[in-house]
Amino acid sequence: MNILTNNFTKAFSVVLLLVALISCASNGVRDKDYTPELYLELPADKYNSTNGGIVTDDGTLIFVVPNINNIYFAQQGIEPLPAFISGYKDGNFFSWYDFSEEDLHPDTGIVYPIDAILGSDGNLYVADIQAFSSPENKGRILRINIDDDWNAIDLDVVVEGLVAPDGLEWYEDTLFVTDANVAPNTGDPFRSALYSFTLEQMSEGVVTVEPFKVDNPGTYVVASYESSGRFTFGADGIAADDEGNLYVGIAEDGLVYKVVLDENGKAVSNELFAQSEEIFTTDGIVFDPIDRVFYVLDIMGNGLFMMDLEGNLTLMHKNGDTDGANGELDQPTGLILNGDELIIANSDLAWFTDQSVNTTVDEPYTFSVVKLR
C-alpha cells in the first residue's frame, strides 16, 4: 500500500468515526452505563413515599413527602405519617416545611404534596393532589414563600378546583400543571388536561378553576387528553424544552405529547410525540439543556428512558421487582436534574395497581442517582 492510499484510508476512517459519533449524539444514544446507584436511604419513621423537588444553589435537596403509602399501611392498622416538605444536606435530613392545620384542605383535612418547582418569583410551588382523599375538585396549587436564605416563611393557596394536579413546569412567568384526572365521573374515555396559570393571575388572589367540561374546558385549560383508563391516571409528567415547547406524559398509556404554544400561551398544536413498546407508563420528565435530551421515567416498569427532540425513546436502564436497597429503581416518580447527575425519587406505590412490576411496599425508601456525564 503506498503512502497516498494509506493516508486516504486513515482519513476515510476518521470521517466514518465522526459520522458515527454524530449519529449517536443526534439519536441521544451514548456508550455509557446508566445503572442507578443508591443516593439516599430515607428514615422509615418519617418517610414512606416521596416525589419531586429541587436542588438549591447551596446544594440542599428540597423534596415533597406526601407519604401516600399511608393509604396502604392504614389497612394494617399502622398510624399515618404526616406529609411535609423535606430538606437534605451534608448527610442530614430535616423538615424544611411542616404543614400547619391552616394549610390542610378545609374539606378533607389532608395535604398531599406530589411535586414542587421553583417559580420565577423565587418561591416554591407545590401540587397538592387531593385525589387520594376525595374524587371531587379539591386539588390545589400551594405557594411556599421563601426568604433570601432559603427559609420557608408561610404558605398561600394560589389555585383551587383541580382534581389530581400532578406535574409542574415553569416557563418564563407561567406555571403549567398537569391534572391527571379532570372528570372522574364522566366514564369512557378517560380524560386529563394541561392547565396554565400566570404569575400575575396567581398574584391577584386564589385562582378558582371551574370543573372541566368536554364542550367547554375552561379558561385555564391549554390542552386535554383522552386515554385508556387502564389505571385512571392520564396527564402526569411535564417538561419544557429551551424553546418553550411542552412535553406531557400520559402515564397510563406510556405516551408523550408535544404542545406548541403561541405568543399568548395558547396551544397551536398538541400532538403525539413519542411512544415505544418498551415503555409501559410515563411519569416524571425532565429536560437536559446540555445534551438537549429529555429523561423519562417508567413508574410501573421500573425504567428510565432518554428521549431526543425527534421523539426517539432509548432505554437507559430497567430493572425488575426490587426493594431498591442497592439503588435500583423502585417505582420511580420524581426526576431532579442536578448538573451531571439525575436524582430519582422512588415512590414504592405497589398497591396502586396490580399492573406494576413491583408487587410489595417495602423498606428501604430511597432515592437513586444516575451519572449522566
mmCIF file of C-alpha atoms in Angstrom:
data_model
loop_
_atom_site.group_PDB
_atom_site.id
_atom_site.type_symbol
_atom_site.label_atom_id
_atom_site.label_comp_id
_atom_site.label_asym_id
_atom_site.label_seq_id
_atom_site.Cartn_x
_atom_site.Cartn_y
_atom_site.Cartn_z
ATOM 1 C CA MET A 1 0.000 0.000 0.000
ATOM 2 C CA ASN A 2 1.531 3.352 -0.955
ATOM 3 C CA ILE A 3 1.647 6.392 1.327
ATOM 4 C CA LEU A 4 -1.145 8.177 -0.566
ATOM 5 C CA THR A 5 -3.506 5.197 -0.261
ATOM 6 C CA ASN A 6 -2.619 4.732 3.399
ATOM 7 C CA ASN A 7 -3.312 8.387 4.216
ATOM 8 C CA PHE A 8 -6.600 8.225 2.332
ATOM 9 C CA THR A 9 -7.599 5.118 4.297
ATOM 10 C CA LYS A 10 -6.804 6.840 7.594
ATOM 11 C CA ALA A 11 -8.704 9.968 6.588
ATOM 12 C CA PHE A 12 -11.705 7.909 5.479
ATOM 13 C CA SER A 13 -11.689 6.020 8.798
ATOM 14 C CA VAL A 14 -11.694 9.294 10.723
ATOM 15 C CA VAL A 15 -14.666 10.516 8.659
ATOM 16 C CA LEU A 16 -16.575 7.298 9.377
ATOM 17 C CA LEU A 17 -15.830 7.650 13.085
ATOM 18 C CA LEU A 18 -17.057 11.256 13.124
ATOM 19 C CA VAL A 19 -20.227 10.277 11.259
ATOM 20 C CA ALA A 20 -20.861 7.504 13.776
ATOM 21 C CA LEU A 21 -20.320 9.836 16.727
ATOM 22 C CA ILE A 22 -22.604 12.480 15.235
ATOM 23 C CA SER A 23 -25.251 9.851 14.519
ATOM 24 C CA CYS A 24 -25.106 8.561 18.089
ATOM 25 C CA ALA A 25 -25.324 12.077 19.536
ATOM 26 C CA SER A 26 -28.259 13.016 17.320
ATOM 27 C CA ASN A 27 -30.186 9.947 18.440
ATOM 28 C CA GLY A 28 -29.497 10.609 22.118
ATOM 29 C CA VAL A 29 -27.525 7.362 22.402
ATOM 30 C CA ARG A 30 -24.195 7.209 24.187
ATOM 31 C CA ASP A 31 -21.958 4.309 25.050
ATOM 32 C CA LYS A 32 -22.304 4.613 28.817
ATOM 33 C CA ASP A 33 -23.527 2.608 31.779
ATOM 34 C CA TYR A 34 -26.604 4.281 33.296
ATOM 35 C CA THR A 35 -27.110 1.790 36.108
ATOM 36 C CA PRO A 36 -28.643 3.695 39.068
ATOM 37 C CA GLU A 37 -26.794 3.860 42.364
ATOM 38 C CA LEU A 38 -28.175 4.414 45.845
ATOM 39 C CA TYR A 39 -28.350 8.144 46.563
ATOM 40 C CA LEU A 40 -30.320 8.311 49.800
ATOM 41 C CA GLU A 41 -31.973 5.870 52.166
ATOM 42 C CA LEU A 42 -34.774 7.679 53.972
ATOM 43 C CA PRO A 43 -35.599 7.231 57.670
ATOM 44 C CA ALA A 44 -38.647 4.933 57.688
ATOM 45 C CA ASP A 45 -40.085 6.538 60.814
ATOM 46 C CA LYS A 46 -40.834 9.726 58.844
ATOM 47 C CA TYR A 47 -40.907 8.746 55.160
ATOM 48 C CA ASN A 48 -42.923 6.102 53.292
ATOM 49 C CA SER A 49 -43.207 7.775 49.857
ATOM 50 C CA THR A 50 -41.564 10.741 48.155
ATOM 51 C CA ASN A 51 -41.628 12.551 44.830
ATOM 52 C CA GLY A 52 -40.226 15.607 43.040
ATOM 53 C CA GLY A 53 -38.280 18.592 44.239
ATOM 54 C CA ILE A 54 -35.340 20.879 43.573
ATOM 55 C CA VAL A 55 -31.683 21.372 44.462
ATOM 56 C CA THR A 56 -30.870 24.860 45.752
ATOM 57 C CA ASP A 57 -27.797 26.919 44.924
ATOM 58 C CA ASP A 58 -26.070 25.772 48.110
ATOM 59 C CA GLY A 59 -26.671 22.095 47.298
ATOM 60 C CA THR A 60 -29.672 21.474 49.560
ATOM 61 C CA LEU A 61 -32.133 18.905 48.224
ATOM 62 C CA ILE A 62 -35.703 20.024 48.912
ATOM 63 C CA PHE A 63 -38.383 17.467 48.057
ATOM 64 C CA VAL A 64 -42.027 16.652 48.739
ATOM 65 C CA VAL A 65 -43.002 13.889 51.143
ATOM 66 C CA PRO A 66 -46.686 13.062 50.546
ATOM 67 C CA ASN A 67 -46.440 9.750 52.457
ATOM 68 C CA ILE A 68 -49.188 8.391 50.217
ATOM 69 C CA ASN A 69 -48.347 4.880 51.378
ATOM 70 C CA ASN A 70 -50.349 5.811 54.476
ATOM 71 C CA ILE A 71 -53.301 4.519 52.421
ATOM 72 C CA TYR A 72 -51.694 1.083 52.189
ATOM 73 C CA PHE A 73 -50.483 0.953 55.785
ATOM 74 C CA ALA A 74 -53.861 2.057 57.161
ATOM 75 C CA GLN A 75 -55.223 -1.353 56.125
ATOM 76 C CA GLN A 76 -52.719 -2.858 58.560
ATOM 77 C CA GLY A 77 -53.686 -0.518 61.379
ATOM 78 C CA ILE A 78 -50.455 1.477 61.168
ATOM 79 C CA GLU A 79 -50.658 5.134 62.176
ATOM 80 C CA PRO A 80 -50.253 7.594 59.260
ATOM 81 C CA LEU A 81 -47.142 9.701 58.860
ATOM 82 C CA PRO A 82 -47.666 13.436 58.284
ATOM 83 C CA ALA A 83 -46.909 14.930 54.887
ATOM 84 C CA PHE A 84 -44.203 17.608 54.794
ATOM 85 C CA ILE A 85 -41.512 19.186 52.633
ATOM 86 C CA SER A 86 -38.133 17.671 53.431
ATOM 87 C CA GLY A 87 -34.623 19.014 53.176
ATOM 88 C CA TYR A 88 -31.348 17.116 52.922
ATOM 89 C CA LYS A 89 -27.791 18.392 53.040
ATOM 90 C CA ASP A 90 -24.412 17.067 54.156
ATOM 91 C CA GLY A 91 -25.839 13.763 55.361
ATOM 92 C CA ASN A 92 -28.644 15.327 57.395
ATOM 93 C CA PHE A 93 -32.396 15.091 56.833
ATOM 94 C CA PHE A 94 -34.586 17.868 58.184
ATOM 95 C CA SER A 95 -38.100 19.196 57.825
ATOM 96 C CA TRP A 96 -37.920 22.234 55.555
ATOM 97 C CA TYR A 97 -41.651 22.976 55.855
ATOM 98 C CA ASP A 98 -44.267 21.440 58.157
ATOM 99 C CA PHE A 99 -47.878 21.915 57.095
ATOM 100 C CA SER A 100 -49.983 23.634 59.755
ATOM 101 C CA GLU A 101 -53.657 22.987 60.465
ATOM 102 C CA GLU A 102 -54.478 26.065 58.400
ATOM 103 C CA ASP A 103 -52.580 24.628 55.418
ATOM 104 C CA LEU A 104 -54.643 21.425 55.257
ATOM 105 C CA HIS A 105 -57.568 21.330 52.867
ATOM 106 C CA PRO A 106 -60.608 22.609 54.792
ATOM 107 C CA ASP A 107 -62.843 19.815 53.469
ATOM 108 C CA THR A 108 -60.519 16.796 53.593
ATOM 109 C CA GLY A 109 -58.195 17.796 56.420
ATOM 110 C CA ILE A 110 -55.269 16.435 54.380
ATOM 111 C CA VAL A 111 -52.487 17.729 52.156
ATOM 112 C CA TYR A 112 -50.763 15.522 49.566
ATOM 113 C CA PRO A 113 -47.731 17.378 48.146
ATOM 114 C CA ILE A 114 -46.884 15.445 44.959
ATOM 115 C CA ASP A 115 -44.475 17.774 43.119
ATOM 116 C CA ALA A 116 -42.567 21.004 43.715
ATOM 117 C CA ILE A 117 -40.866 23.552 41.474
ATOM 118 C CA LEU A 118 -39.159 26.896 41.940
ATOM 119 C CA GLY A 119 -41.181 29.740 40.453
ATOM 120 C CA SER A 120 -39.903 32.737 38.520
ATOM 121 C CA ASP A 121 -40.679 34.813 41.623
ATOM 122 C CA GLY A 122 -38.241 32.762 43.728
ATOM 123 C CA ASN A 123 -40.908 30.907 45.719
ATOM 124 C CA LEU A 124 -41.679 27.179 45.819
ATOM 125 C CA TYR A 125 -44.862 25.993 44.109
ATOM 126 C CA VAL A 126 -46.352 22.670 45.240
ATOM 127 C CA ALA A 127 -49.029 20.450 43.673
ATOM 128 C CA ASP A 128 -51.480 19.198 46.316
ATOM 129 C CA ILE A 129 -53.048 16.238 44.524
ATOM 130 C CA GLN A 130 -56.022 15.576 46.925
ATOM 131 C CA ALA A 131 -57.497 12.924 44.576
ATOM 132 C CA PHE A 132 -56.341 10.280 47.057
ATOM 133 C CA SER A 133 -58.625 11.826 49.666
ATOM 134 C CA SER A 134 -61.591 12.954 47.524
ATOM 135 C CA PRO A 135 -62.832 12.383 43.935
ATOM 136 C CA GLU A 136 -64.158 15.933 43.808
ATOM 137 C CA ASN A 137 -62.380 19.073 42.618
ATOM 138 C CA LYS A 138 -60.271 19.537 45.758
ATOM 139 C CA GLY A 139 -56.802 19.657 44.154
ATOM 140 C CA ARG A 140 -54.746 22.781 44.806
ATOM 141 C CA ILE A 141 -51.526 24.577 43.947
ATOM 142 C CA LEU A 142 -49.721 25.913 47.002
ATOM 143 C CA ARG A 143 -47.040 28.585 47.156
ATOM 144 C CA ILE A 144 -44.475 28.444 49.934
ATOM 145 C CA ASN A 145 -42.936 31.873 50.255
ATOM 146 C CA ILE A 146 -39.149 31.866 50.755
ATOM 147 C CA ASP A 147 -36.699 34.429 52.123
ATOM 148 C CA ASP A 148 -33.228 35.190 50.738
ATOM 149 C CA ASP A 149 -31.658 32.475 52.907
ATOM 150 C CA TRP A 150 -33.948 29.713 51.581
ATOM 151 C CA ASN A 151 -36.073 29.652 54.711
ATOM 152 C CA ALA A 152 -39.791 28.953 54.301
ATOM 153 C CA ILE A 153 -41.870 31.871 55.603
ATOM 154 C CA ASP A 154 -45.500 30.903 55.069
ATOM 155 C CA LEU A 155 -47.928 29.283 52.628
ATOM 156 C CA ASP A 156 -50.599 30.608 50.285
ATOM 157 C CA VAL A 157 -53.172 28.707 48.254
ATOM 158 C CA VAL A 158 -52.857 30.128 44.725
ATOM 159 C CA VAL A 159 -55.030 27.707 42.700
ATOM 160 C CA GLU A 160 -58.025 25.586 43.715
ATOM 161 C CA GLY A 161 -60.616 23.453 41.930
ATOM 162 C CA LEU A 162 -58.337 20.932 40.208
ATOM 163 C CA VAL A 163 -58.869 17.180 40.641
ATOM 164 C CA ALA A 164 -55.462 15.494 40.518
ATOM 165 C CA PRO A 165 -52.767 18.129 39.923
ATOM 166 C CA ASP A 166 -49.515 16.254 39.486
ATOM 167 C CA GLY A 167 -46.674 17.538 37.293
ATOM 168 C CA LEU A 168 -45.413 21.115 37.425
ATOM 169 C CA GLU A 169 -43.318 23.065 34.929
ATOM 170 C CA TRP A 170 -42.463 26.729 34.949
ATOM 171 C CA TYR A 171 -41.606 28.595 31.744
ATOM 172 C CA GLU A 172 -40.924 32.322 31.975
ATOM 173 C CA ASP A 173 -43.791 33.714 34.099
ATOM 174 C CA THR A 174 -46.264 30.890 33.563
ATOM 175 C CA LEU A 175 -46.821 27.773 35.652
ATOM 176 C CA PHE A 176 -48.019 24.715 33.728
ATOM 177 C CA VAL A 177 -49.842 21.987 35.657
ATOM 178 C CA THR A 178 -50.959 18.526 34.572
ATOM 179 C CA ASP A 179 -54.243 17.285 36.015
ATOM 180 C CA ALA A 180 -54.207 13.505 35.766
ATOM 181 C CA ASN A 181 -57.963 13.023 36.157
ATOM 182 C CA VAL A 182 -60.120 16.026 35.312
ATOM 183 C CA ALA A 183 -63.501 14.350 35.010
ATOM 184 C CA PRO A 184 -63.631 11.235 37.192
ATOM 185 C CA ASN A 185 -67.361 10.734 36.794
ATOM 186 C CA THR A 186 -67.689 11.047 33.009
ATOM 187 C CA GLY A 187 -66.804 7.443 32.158
ATOM 188 C CA ASP A 188 -65.193 6.387 28.885
ATOM 189 C CA PRO A 189 -62.926 7.761 27.522
ATOM 190 C CA PHE A 190 -60.778 8.741 30.446
ATOM 191 C CA ARG A 191 -59.817 12.428 30.426
ATOM 192 C CA SER A 192 -56.956 14.532 31.736
ATOM 193 C CA ALA A 193 -55.657 18.009 30.967
ATOM 194 C CA LEU A 194 -52.854 20.557 30.967
ATOM 195 C CA TYR A 195 -53.502 23.901 32.687
ATOM 196 C CA SER A 196 -51.584 27.171 32.799
ATOM 197 C CA PHE A 197 -51.559 29.972 35.361
ATOM 198 C CA THR A 198 -49.554 33.160 35.033
ATOM 199 C CA LEU A 199 -47.683 34.760 37.896
ATOM 200 C CA GLU A 200 -49.931 37.798 37.529
ATOM 201 C CA GLN A 201 -53.093 35.699 37.834
ATOM 202 C CA MET A 202 -51.839 33.954 40.952
ATOM 203 C CA SER A 203 -50.689 37.249 42.471
ATOM 204 C CA GLU A 204 -54.200 38.690 42.320
ATOM 205 C CA GLY A 205 -55.668 36.089 44.695
ATOM 206 C CA VAL A 206 -56.734 32.463 44.616
ATOM 207 C CA VAL A 207 -57.455 31.264 41.078
ATOM 208 C CA THR A 208 -60.571 29.077 41.073
ATOM 209 C CA VAL A 209 -60.728 26.536 38.268
ATOM 210 C CA GLU A 210 -64.185 25.683 37.001
ATOM 211 C CA PRO A 211 -64.930 21.941 36.604
ATOM 212 C CA PHE A 212 -63.728 20.539 33.286
ATOM 213 C CA LYS A 213 -66.332 20.052 30.568
ATOM 214 C CA VAL A 214 -65.639 18.444 27.216
ATOM 215 C CA ASP A 215 -67.563 21.089 25.273
ATOM 216 C CA ASN A 216 -66.229 23.946 27.432
ATOM 217 C CA PRO A 217 -62.867 23.003 29.024
ATOM 218 C CA GLY A 218 -62.488 26.324 30.824
ATOM 219 C CA THR A 219 -60.318 29.428 30.888
ATOM 220 C CA TYR A 220 -57.084 27.853 32.096
ATOM 221 C CA VAL A 221 -57.016 24.656 30.020
ATOM 222 C CA VAL A 222 -54.162 24.573 27.497
ATOM 223 C CA ALA A 223 -54.759 21.056 26.179
ATOM 224 C CA SER A 224 -56.786 17.976 27.072
ATOM 225 C CA TYR A 225 -56.263 14.255 26.544
ATOM 226 C CA GLU A 226 -58.231 11.036 26.185
ATOM 227 C CA SER A 227 -56.651 7.795 27.359
ATOM 228 C CA SER A 228 -57.480 4.171 28.140
ATOM 229 C CA GLY A 229 -58.465 4.448 31.815
ATOM 230 C CA ARG A 230 -56.183 1.473 32.469
ATOM 231 C CA PHE A 231 -55.393 2.734 35.954
ATOM 232 C CA THR A 232 -57.090 6.154 35.912
ATOM 233 C CA PHE A 233 -54.029 8.359 35.631
ATOM 234 C CA GLY A 234 -53.610 10.433 32.476
ATOM 235 C CA ALA A 235 -51.512 13.594 32.062
ATOM 236 C CA ASP A 236 -48.680 13.323 34.566
ATOM 237 C CA GLY A 237 -45.035 14.263 33.937
ATOM 238 C CA ILE A 238 -44.251 17.519 32.146
ATOM 239 C CA ALA A 239 -41.157 19.335 30.905
ATOM 240 C CA ALA A 240 -40.368 22.313 28.679
ATOM 241 C CA ASP A 241 -37.523 22.438 26.186
ATOM 242 C CA ASP A 242 -35.308 25.500 25.749
ATOM 243 C CA GLU A 243 -37.676 26.956 23.137
ATOM 244 C CA GLY A 244 -40.755 26.821 25.353
ATOM 245 C CA ASN A 245 -42.406 23.748 23.851
ATOM 246 C CA LEU A 246 -44.074 21.466 26.395
ATOM 247 C CA TYR A 247 -43.903 17.689 26.626
ATOM 248 C CA VAL A 248 -46.658 15.908 28.558
ATOM 249 C CA GLY A 249 -46.575 12.253 29.580
ATOM 250 C CA ILE A 250 -49.833 10.293 29.585
ATOM 251 C CA ALA A 251 -48.975 7.939 32.411
ATOM 252 C CA GLU A 252 -51.391 5.067 31.925
ATOM 253 C CA ASP A 253 -50.675 4.654 28.193
ATOM 254 C CA GLY A 254 -46.926 5.316 28.168
ATOM 255 C CA LEU A 255 -47.180 8.211 25.694
ATOM 256 C CA VAL A 256 -45.601 11.652 25.390
ATOM 257 C CA TYR A 257 -47.363 14.565 23.669
ATOM 258 C CA LYS A 258 -45.714 17.745 22.403
ATOM 259 C CA VAL A 259 -47.569 21.027 22.928
ATOM 260 C CA VAL A 260 -46.511 24.068 20.887
ATOM 261 C CA LEU A 261 -47.689 27.425 22.234
ATOM 262 C CA ASP A 262 -48.284 30.776 20.574
ATOM 263 C CA GLU A 263 -47.158 34.135 21.977
ATOM 264 C CA ASN A 264 -50.272 34.231 24.190
ATOM 265 C CA GLY A 265 -49.563 30.852 25.773
ATOM 266 C CA LYS A 266 -52.317 29.072 23.836
ATOM 267 C CA ALA A 267 -51.720 25.710 22.215
ATOM 268 C CA VAL A 268 -51.355 25.820 18.428
ATOM 269 C CA SER A 269 -50.657 22.082 18.326
ATOM 270 C CA ASN A 270 -50.961 19.159 20.718
ATOM 271 C CA GLU A 271 -49.729 16.005 19.035
ATOM 272 C CA LEU A 272 -48.432 12.572 19.944
ATOM 273 C CA PHE A 273 -44.639 12.896 20.054
ATOM 274 C CA ALA A 274 -43.160 9.681 21.435
ATOM 275 C CA GLN A 275 -44.154 6.100 22.164
ATOM 276 C CA SER A 276 -42.357 2.792 22.450
ATOM 277 C CA GLU A 277 -43.254 -0.814 23.111
ATOM 278 C CA GLU A 278 -40.513 -0.785 25.749
ATOM 279 C CA ILE A 279 -42.097 1.914 27.933
ATOM 280 C CA PHE A 280 -45.158 0.907 29.940
ATOM 281 C CA THR A 281 -46.058 4.053 31.894
ATOM 282 C CA THR A 282 -44.616 7.558 31.595
ATOM 283 C CA ASP A 283 -44.197 9.548 34.781
ATOM 284 C CA GLY A 284 -41.518 12.123 35.601
ATOM 285 C CA ILE A 285 -39.924 14.016 32.675
ATOM 286 C CA VAL A 286 -37.027 16.482 32.764
ATOM 287 C CA PHE A 287 -35.128 18.356 30.031
ATOM 288 C CA ASP A 288 -31.332 18.365 29.977
ATOM 289 C CA PRO A 289 -30.248 21.622 28.278
ATOM 290 C CA ILE A 290 -26.618 20.480 27.936
ATOM 291 C CA ASP A 291 -27.288 17.403 25.790
ATOM 292 C CA ARG A 292 -30.710 18.719 24.665
ATOM 293 C CA VAL A 293 -32.489 15.488 25.515
ATOM 294 C CA PHE A 294 -35.200 14.505 27.964
ATOM 295 C CA TYR A 295 -35.166 11.830 30.635
ATOM 296 C CA VAL A 296 -38.431 9.967 31.175
ATOM 297 C CA LEU A 297 -39.403 7.589 33.967
ATOM 298 C CA ASP A 298 -41.495 4.450 33.591
ATOM 299 C CA ILE A 299 -43.045 4.166 37.060
ATOM 300 C CA MET A 300 -44.785 0.811 36.666
ATOM 301 C CA GLY A 301 -41.962 -0.736 34.639
ATOM 302 C CA ASN A 302 -39.043 0.462 36.817
ATOM 303 C CA GLY A 303 -37.472 2.094 33.779
ATOM 304 C CA LEU A 304 -35.505 5.172 32.745
ATOM 305 C CA PHE A 305 -35.504 6.384 29.129
ATOM 306 C CA MET A 306 -33.794 9.069 27.095
ATOM 307 C CA MET A 307 -35.965 10.975 24.606
ATOM 308 C CA ASP A 308 -34.444 13.152 21.889
ATOM 309 C CA LEU A 309 -36.004 16.146 20.136
ATOM 310 C CA GLU A 310 -37.162 13.910 17.303
ATOM 311 C CA GLY A 311 -39.281 11.795 19.647
ATOM 312 C CA ASN A 312 -36.984 8.769 19.753
ATOM 313 C CA LEU A 313 -37.077 6.881 23.065
ATOM 314 C CA THR A 314 -33.965 4.961 24.118
ATOM 315 C CA LEU A 315 -33.861 2.657 27.132
ATOM 316 C CA MET A 316 -31.187 3.708 29.607
ATOM 317 C CA HIS A 317 -31.993 1.283 32.410
ATOM 318 C CA LYS A 318 -34.706 -1.075 33.569
ATOM 319 C CA ASN A 319 -34.861 -3.496 36.494
ATOM 320 C CA GLY A 320 -37.393 -5.957 37.873
ATOM 321 C CA ASP A 321 -39.209 -6.180 41.200
ATOM 322 C CA THR A 322 -36.946 -4.812 43.910
ATOM 323 C CA ASP A 323 -36.823 -3.048 47.266
ATOM 324 C CA GLY A 324 -34.307 -0.543 45.860
ATOM 325 C CA ALA A 325 -31.726 -1.193 48.578
ATOM 326 C CA ASN A 326 -28.832 -1.044 46.140
ATOM 327 C CA GLY A 327 -30.125 1.921 44.184
ATOM 328 C CA GLU A 328 -32.387 0.003 41.799
ATOM 329 C CA LEU A 329 -35.465 1.827 40.530
ATOM 330 C CA ASP A 330 -38.399 1.118 42.853
ATOM 331 C CA GLN A 331 -41.427 2.643 41.139
ATOM 332 C CA PRO A 332 -39.638 5.878 40.197
ATOM 333 C CA THR A 333 -41.741 9.042 40.003
ATOM 334 C CA GLY A 334 -39.695 12.198 40.560
ATOM 335 C CA LEU A 335 -36.748 13.423 38.470
ATOM 336 C CA ILE A 336 -34.370 16.154 39.624
ATOM 337 C CA LEU A 337 -31.582 17.201 37.263
ATOM 338 C CA ASN A 338 -28.570 18.309 39.288
ATOM 339 C CA GLY A 339 -25.709 19.215 36.976
ATOM 340 C CA ASP A 340 -24.264 15.982 35.611
ATOM 341 C CA GLU A 341 -26.435 13.690 37.691
ATOM 342 C CA LEU A 342 -30.047 12.650 37.722
ATOM 343 C CA ILE A 343 -31.650 12.244 41.158
ATOM 344 C CA ILE A 344 -34.646 9.877 41.109
ATOM 345 C CA ALA A 345 -37.341 9.607 43.784
ATOM 346 C CA ASN A 346 -38.699 6.079 44.260
ATOM 347 C CA SER A 347 -42.331 6.075 45.399
ATOM 348 C CA ASP A 348 -42.827 2.323 46.042
ATOM 349 C CA LEU A 349 -46.596 2.502 45.366
ATOM 350 C CA ALA A 350 -47.068 -1.214 44.660
ATOM 351 C CA TRP A 351 -50.652 -1.124 45.998
ATOM 352 C CA PHE A 352 -51.794 1.456 43.419
ATOM 353 C CA THR A 353 -52.292 -1.075 40.603
ATOM 354 C CA ASP A 354 -51.713 -4.775 40.015
ATOM 355 C CA GLN A 355 -50.160 -3.880 36.653
ATOM 356 C CA SER A 356 -46.873 -2.817 38.238
ATOM 357 C CA VAL A 357 -43.611 -4.772 38.071
ATOM 358 C CA ASN A 358 -43.311 -4.162 41.813
ATOM 359 C CA THR A 359 -45.535 -6.300 43.996
ATOM 360 C CA THR A 360 -44.767 -5.162 47.552
ATOM 361 C CA VAL A 361 -44.432 -1.942 49.512
ATOM 362 C CA ASP A 362 -41.228 -2.492 51.428
ATOM 363 C CA GLU A 363 -38.317 -0.755 53.053
ATOM 364 C CA PRO A 364 -35.979 0.878 52.417
ATOM 365 C CA TYR A 365 -37.493 4.041 50.924
ATOM 366 C CA THR A 366 -34.901 5.554 48.664
ATOM 367 C CA PHE A 367 -33.591 7.998 46.101
ATOM 368 C CA SER A 368 -31.474 6.663 43.257
ATOM 369 C CA VAL A 369 -28.895 8.587 41.224
ATOM 370 C CA VAL A 370 -27.651 8.164 37.664
ATOM 371 C CA LYS A 371 -24.397 9.731 36.480
ATOM 372 C CA LEU A 372 -25.018 11.346 33.112
ATOM 373 C CA ARG A 373 -21.579 12.659 32.157
#
